[in-house]
């Protein structure tokens, strides 16, 4: 659950000025997604990340923007309805807020020197520039030939 830990760290270091005792994070409803096969030992994890802010006194819009911006960089494939929230309005200035976000992380596994090396692939930032291409091709492993190719219309 490296993504949840990274999001917590990001929120604590953000301009929100949160203190560690004002931020509770935990995961629920976790699933292990097996991609295992004869040549693929990798697997994924998916879970509901709960982020609870106690006595939050700033605009929720600022918090939502910071979280969405972080997701854009670290989980660009999240679905539009993967984020929900609940609020307990304490008074006219403060509330307790809980965000629930579906997070997915991959774990690569490969045989190395007679053992298994696991590589967690959950926190690397996605560079949107890498997705800019004029031509795209689809390959289905192990066939080295493209099954489809298309051009970006400009």
PDB file of N, CA, C and O in Angstrom, residues 107-151:
ATOM      1  N   UNK A 107       2.528  -5.356  -8.650  1.00  0.00           N
ATOM      2  CA  UNK A 107       3.735  -5.964  -8.113  1.00  0.00           C
ATOM      3  C   UNK A 107       4.280  -6.906  -9.181  1.00  0.00           C
ATOM      4  O   UNK A 107       3.638  -7.896  -9.531  1.00  0.00           O
ATOM      5  N   UNK A 108       5.428  -6.539  -9.714  1.00  0.00           N
ATOM      6  CA  UNK A 108       6.079  -7.385 -10.709  1.00  0.00           C
ATOM      7  C   UNK A 108       6.881  -8.471 -10.011  1.00  0.00           C
ATOM      8  O   UNK A 108       7.433  -8.255  -8.934  1.00  0.00           O
ATOM      9  N   UNK A 109       6.918  -9.639 -10.616  1.00  0.00           N
ATOM     10  CA  UNK A 109       7.685 -10.755 -10.051  1.00  0.00           C
ATOM     11  C   UNK A 109       8.438 -11.440 -11.184  1.00  0.00           C
ATOM     12  O   UNK A 109       7.862 -11.741 -12.232  1.00  0.00           O
ATOM     13  N   UNK A 110       9.731 -11.637 -10.963  1.00  0.00           N
ATOM     14  CA  UNK A 110      10.515 -12.346 -11.963  1.00  0.00           C
ATOM     15  C   UNK A 110      11.538 -13.242 -11.272  1.00  0.00           C
ATOM     16  O   UNK A 110      11.992 -12.953 -10.170  1.00  0.00           O
ATOM     17  N   UNK A 111      11.850 -14.316 -11.948  1.00  0.00           N
ATOM     18  CA  UNK A 111      12.834 -15.268 -11.436  1.00  0.00           C
ATOM     19  C   UNK A 111      14.222 -14.675 -11.678  1.00  0.00           C
ATOM     20  O   UNK A 111      14.580 -14.338 -12.798  1.00  0.00           O
ATOM     21  N   UNK A 112      15.003 -14.544 -10.600  1.00  0.00           N
ATOM     22  CA  UNK A 112      16.363 -14.006 -10.681  1.00  0.00           C
ATOM     23  C   UNK A 112      17.268 -14.890  -9.829  1.00  0.00           C
ATOM     24  O   UNK A 112      17.025 -15.059  -8.636  1.00  0.00           O
ATOM     25  N   UNK A 113      18.288 -15.463 -10.439  1.00  0.00           N
ATOM     26  CA  UNK A 113      19.265 -16.299  -9.727  1.00  0.00           C
ATOM     27  C   UNK A 113      18.595 -17.376  -8.877  1.00  0.00           C
ATOM     28  O   UNK A 113      18.955 -17.599  -7.729  1.00  0.00           O
ATOM     29  N   UNK A 114      17.587 -18.023  -9.425  1.00  0.00           N
ATOM     30  CA  UNK A 114      16.923 -19.110  -8.716  1.00  0.00           C
ATOM     31  C   UNK A 114      15.935 -18.655  -7.660  1.00  0.00           C
ATOM     32  O   UNK A 114      15.293 -19.474  -7.015  1.00  0.00           O
ATOM     33  N   UNK A 115      15.774 -17.360  -7.455  1.00  0.00           N
ATOM     34  CA  UNK A 115      14.806 -16.835  -6.495  1.00  0.00           C
ATOM     35  C   UNK A 115      13.810 -15.932  -7.212  1.00  0.00           C
ATOM     36  O   UNK A 115      13.830 -15.801  -8.429  1.00  0.00           O
ATOM     37  N   UNK A 116      12.945 -15.319  -6.458  1.00  0.00           N
ATOM     38  CA  UNK A 116      11.940 -14.417  -7.020  1.00  0.00           C
ATOM     39  C   UNK A 116      12.231 -13.004  -6.555  1.00  0.00           C
ATOM     40  O   UNK A 116      12.426 -12.761  -5.364  1.00  0.00           O
ATOM     41  N   UNK A 117      12.290 -12.087  -7.510  1.00  0.00           N
ATOM     42  CA  UNK A 117      12.481 -10.672  -7.190  1.00  0.00           C
ATOM     43  C   UNK A 117      11.150  -9.960  -7.392  1.00  0.00           C
ATOM     44  O   UNK A 117      10.565 -10.005  -8.473  1.00  0.00           O
ATOM     45  N   UNK A 118      10.661  -9.305  -6.331  1.00  0.00           N
ATOM     46  CA  UNK A 118       9.407  -8.560  -6.392  1.00  0.00           C
ATOM     47  C   UNK A 118       9.714  -7.080  -6.556  1.00  0.00           C
ATOM     48  O   UNK A 118      10.583  -6.541  -5.879  1.00  0.00           O
ATOM     49  N   UNK A 119       8.990  -6.430  -7.455  1.00  0.00           N
ATOM     50  CA  UNK A 119       9.157  -5.003  -7.701  1.00  0.00           C
ATOM     51  C   UNK A 119       7.797  -4.337  -7.580  1.00  0.00           C
ATOM     52  O   UNK A 119       6.885  -4.644  -8.345  1.00  0.00           O
ATOM     53  N   UNK A 120       7.669  -3.473  -6.588  1.00  0.00           N
ATOM     54  CA  UNK A 120       6.403  -2.770  -6.378  1.00  0.00           C
ATOM     55  C   UNK A 120       6.338  -1.590  -7.340  1.00  0.00           C
ATOM     56  O   UNK A 120       7.243  -0.780  -7.395  1.00  0.00           O
ATOM     57  N   UNK A 121       5.248  -1.498  -8.097  1.00  0.00           N
ATOM     58  CA  UNK A 121       5.115  -0.479  -9.126  1.00  0.00           C
ATOM     59  C   UNK A 121       3.993   0.498  -8.811  1.00  0.00           C
ATOM     60  O   UNK A 121       3.223   0.866  -9.677  1.00  0.00           O
ATOM     61  N   UNK A 122       3.894   0.929  -7.569  1.00  0.00           N
ATOM     62  CA  UNK A 122       2.735   1.729  -7.197  1.00  0.00           C
ATOM     63  C   UNK A 122       2.935   3.214  -7.085  1.00  0.00           C
ATOM     64  O   UNK A 122       1.976   3.945  -7.023  1.00  0.00           O
ATOM     65  N   UNK A 123       4.147   3.729  -7.050  1.00  0.00           N
ATOM     66  CA  UNK A 123       4.328   5.127  -6.710  1.00  0.00           C
ATOM     67  C   UNK A 123       4.976   5.955  -7.808  1.00  0.00           C
ATOM     68  O   UNK A 123       4.993   7.160  -7.736  1.00  0.00           O
ATOM     69  N   UNK A 124       5.458   5.355  -8.829  1.00  0.00           N
ATOM     70  CA  UNK A 124       6.151   6.106  -9.869  1.00  0.00           C
ATOM     71  C   UNK A 124       5.209   7.112 -10.526  1.00  0.00           C
ATOM     72  O   UNK A 124       4.112   6.759 -10.941  1.00  0.00           O
ATOM     73  N   UNK A 125       5.651   8.341 -10.622  1.00  0.00           N
ATOM     74  CA  UNK A 125       4.846   9.363 -11.284  1.00  0.00           C
ATOM     75  C   UNK A 125       4.760   9.065 -12.774  1.00  0.00           C
ATOM     76  O   UNK A 125       5.712   8.590 -13.381  1.00  0.00           O
ATOM     77  N   UNK A 126       3.608   9.326 -13.345  1.00  0.00           N
ATOM     78  CA  UNK A 126       3.385   9.109 -14.768  1.00  0.00           C
ATOM     79  C   UNK A 126       3.668  10.414 -15.496  1.00  0.00           C
ATOM     80  O   UNK A 126       3.122  11.456 -15.156  1.00  0.00           O
ATOM     81  N   UNK A 127       4.528  10.362 -16.484  1.00  0.00           N
ATOM     82  CA  UNK A 127       4.856  11.543 -17.277  1.00  0.00           C
ATOM     83  C   UNK A 127       3.868  11.628 -18.432  1.00  0.00           C
ATOM     84  O   UNK A 127       3.918  10.818 -19.352  1.00  0.00           O
ATOM     85  N   UNK A 128       2.936  12.610 -18.408  1.00  0.00           N
ATOM     86  CA  UNK A 128       1.944  12.696 -19.475  1.00  0.00           C
ATOM     87  C   UNK A 128       2.567  12.906 -20.850  1.00  0.00           C
ATOM     88  O   UNK A 128       1.972  12.572 -21.860  1.00  0.00           O
ATOM     89  N   UNK A 129       3.780  13.440 -20.911  1.00  0.00           N
ATOM     90  CA  UNK A 129       4.439  13.637 -22.197  1.00  0.00           C
ATOM     91  C   UNK A 129       4.737  12.306 -22.885  1.00  0.00           C
ATOM     92  O   UNK A 129       4.807  12.248 -24.104  1.00  0.00           O
ATOM     93  N   UNK A 130       4.901  11.242 -22.088  1.00  0.00           N
ATOM     94  CA  UNK A 130       5.157   9.939 -22.686  1.00  0.00           C
ATOM     95  C   UNK A 130       3.943   9.423 -23.451  1.00  0.00           C
ATOM     96  O   UNK A 130       4.061   8.550 -24.304  1.00  0.00           O
ATOM     97  N   UNK A 131       2.762   9.956 -23.131  1.00  0.00           N
ATOM     98  CA  UNK A 131       1.546   9.511 -23.800  1.00  0.00           C
ATOM     99  C   UNK A 131       1.278  10.266 -25.095  1.00  0.00           C
ATOM    100  O   UNK A 131       0.360   9.932 -25.828  1.00  0.00           O
ATOM    101  N   UNK A 132       2.062  11.298 -25.379  1.00  0.00           N
ATOM    102  CA  UNK A 132       1.901  12.056 -26.617  1.00  0.00           C
ATOM    103  C   UNK A 132       2.636  11.330 -27.737  1.00  0.00           C
ATOM    104  O   UNK A 132       3.850  11.232 -27.736  1.00  0.00           O
ATOM    105  N   UNK A 133       1.880  10.834 -28.683  1.00  0.00           N
ATOM    106  CA  UNK A 133       2.477  10.138 -29.821  1.00  0.00           C
ATOM    107  C   UNK A 133       1.618  10.408 -31.051  1.00  0.00           C
ATOM    108  O   UNK A 133       0.412  10.585 -30.945  1.00  0.00           O
ATOM    109  N   UNK A 134       2.261  10.440 -32.186  1.00  0.00           N
ATOM    110  CA  UNK A 134       1.517  10.630 -33.420  1.00  0.00           C
ATOM    111  C   UNK A 134       1.013   9.303 -33.972  1.00  0.00           C
ATOM    112  O   UNK A 134       0.033   9.259 -34.692  1.00  0.00           O
ATOM    113  N   UNK A 135       1.699   8.220 -33.630  1.00  0.00           N
ATOM    114  CA  UNK A 135       1.291   6.909 -34.112  1.00  0.00           C
ATOM    115  C   UNK A 135       1.268   5.934 -32.942  1.00  0.00           C
ATOM    116  O   UNK A 135       2.182   5.914 -32.120  1.00  0.00           O
ATOM    117  N   UNK A 136       0.209   5.116 -32.892  1.00  0.00           N
ATOM    118  CA  UNK A 136       0.063   4.108 -31.852  1.00  0.00           C
ATOM    119  C   UNK A 136      -0.044   2.735 -32.510  1.00  0.00           C
ATOM    120  O   UNK A 136      -0.627   2.604 -33.586  1.00  0.00           O
ATOM    121  N   UNK A 137       0.524   1.729 -31.857  1.00  0.00           N
ATOM    122  CA  UNK A 137       0.425   0.361 -32.351  1.00  0.00           C
ATOM    123  C   UNK A 137       0.068  -0.551 -31.187  1.00  0.00           C
ATOM    124  O   UNK A 137       0.497  -0.331 -30.055  1.00  0.00           O
ATOM    125  N   UNK A 138      -0.721  -1.583 -31.481  1.00  0.00           N
ATOM    126  CA  UNK A 138      -1.128  -2.557 -30.483  1.00  0.00           C
ATOM    127  C   UNK A 138      -0.443  -3.877 -30.787  1.00  0.00           C
ATOM    128  O   UNK A 138      -0.523  -4.384 -31.911  1.00  0.00           O
ATOM    129  N   UNK A 139       0.243  -4.435 -29.770  1.00  0.00           N
ATOM    130  CA  UNK A 139       0.931  -5.713 -29.902  1.00  0.00           C
ATOM    131  C   UNK A 139       0.344  -6.683 -28.893  1.00  0.00           C
ATOM    132  O   UNK A 139       0.013  -6.296 -27.772  1.00  0.00           O
ATOM    133  N   UNK A 140       0.220  -7.925 -29.279  1.00  0.00           N
ATOM    134  CA  UNK A 140      -0.233  -8.971 -28.359  1.00  0.00           C
ATOM    135  C   UNK A 140       0.903  -9.965 -28.224  1.00  0.00           C
ATOM    136  O   UNK A 140       1.313 -10.607 -29.196  1.00  0.00           O
ATOM    137  N   UNK A 141       1.442 -10.049 -27.004  1.00  0.00           N
ATOM    138  CA  UNK A 141       2.573 -10.911 -26.706  1.00  0.00           C
ATOM    139  C   UNK A 141       2.182 -12.366 -26.917  1.00  0.00           C
ATOM    140  O   UNK A 141       1.085 -12.749 -26.531  1.00  0.00           O
ATOM    141  N   UNK A 142       2.944 -13.204 -27.519  1.00  0.00           N
ATOM    142  CA  UNK A 142       4.335 -13.082 -27.916  1.00  0.00           C
ATOM    143  C   UNK A 142       4.521 -12.688 -29.386  1.00  0.00           C
ATOM    144  O   UNK A 142       5.640 -12.651 -29.870  1.00  0.00           O
ATOM    145  N   UNK A 143       3.444 -12.374 -30.110  1.00  0.00           N
ATOM    146  CA  UNK A 143       3.546 -12.024 -31.532  1.00  0.00           C
ATOM    147  C   UNK A 143       4.285 -10.692 -31.686  1.00  0.00           C
ATOM    148  O   UNK A 143       3.862  -9.682 -31.128  1.00  0.00           O
ATOM    149  N   UNK A 144       5.386 -10.661 -32.449  1.00  0.00           N
ATOM    150  CA  UNK A 144       6.155  -9.421 -32.596  1.00  0.00           C
ATOM    151  C   UNK A 144       5.533  -8.437 -33.587  1.00  0.00           C
ATOM    152  O   UNK A 144       5.996  -7.307 -33.710  1.00  0.00           O
ATOM    153  N   UNK A 145       4.468  -8.847 -34.286  1.00  0.00           N
ATOM    154  CA  UNK A 145       3.842  -7.974 -35.278  1.00  0.00           C
ATOM    155  C   UNK A 145       2.651  -7.238 -34.660  1.00  0.00           C
ATOM    156  O   UNK A 145       1.869  -7.809 -33.892  1.00  0.00           O
ATOM    157  N   UNK A 146       2.491  -5.978 -35.039  1.00  0.00           N
ATOM    158  CA  UNK A 146       1.371  -5.169 -34.550  1.00  0.00           C
ATOM    159  C   UNK A 146       0.065  -5.713 -35.111  1.00  0.00           C
ATOM    160  O   UNK A 146      -0.034  -6.057 -36.286  1.00  0.00           O
ATOM    161  N   UNK A 147      -0.960  -5.806 -34.253  1.00  0.00           N
ATOM    162  CA  UNK A 147      -2.278  -6.246 -34.710  1.00  0.00           C
ATOM    163  C   UNK A 147      -3.119  -5.053 -35.152  1.00  0.00           C
ATOM    164  O   UNK A 147      -4.124  -5.215 -35.839  1.00  0.00           O
ATOM    165  N   UNK A 148      -2.735  -3.845 -34.728  1.00  0.00           N
ATOM    166  CA  UNK A 148      -3.442  -2.624 -35.145  1.00  0.00           C
ATOM    167  C   UNK A 148      -2.485  -1.448 -35.019  1.00  0.00           C
ATOM    168  O   UNK A 148      -1.637  -1.413 -34.137  1.00  0.00           O
ATOM    169  N   UNK A 149      -2.642  -0.484 -35.917  1.00  0.00           N
ATOM    170  CA  UNK A 149      -1.867   0.748 -35.870  1.00  0.00           C
ATOM    171  C   UNK A 149      -2.790   1.894 -36.253  1.00  0.00           C
ATOM    172  O   UNK A 149      -3.633   1.738 -37.146  1.00  0.00           O
ATOM    173  N   UNK A 150      -2.682   3.014 -35.566  1.00  0.00           N
ATOM    174  CA  UNK A 150      -3.483   4.171 -35.926  1.00  0.00           C
ATOM    175  C   UNK A 150      -2.672   5.445 -35.704  1.00  0.00           C
ATOM    176  O   UNK A 150      -1.721   5.471 -34.955  1.00  0.00           O
ATOM    177  N   UNK A 151      -3.074   6.487 -36.428  1.00  0.00           N
ATOM    178  CA  UNK A 151      -2.403   7.771 -36.365  1.00  0.00           C
ATOM    179  C   UNK A 151      -3.242   8.770 -35.601  1.00  0.00           C
ATOM    180  O   UNK A 151      -4.468   8.780 -35.716  1.00  0.00           O
TER     181      UNK A 151
END
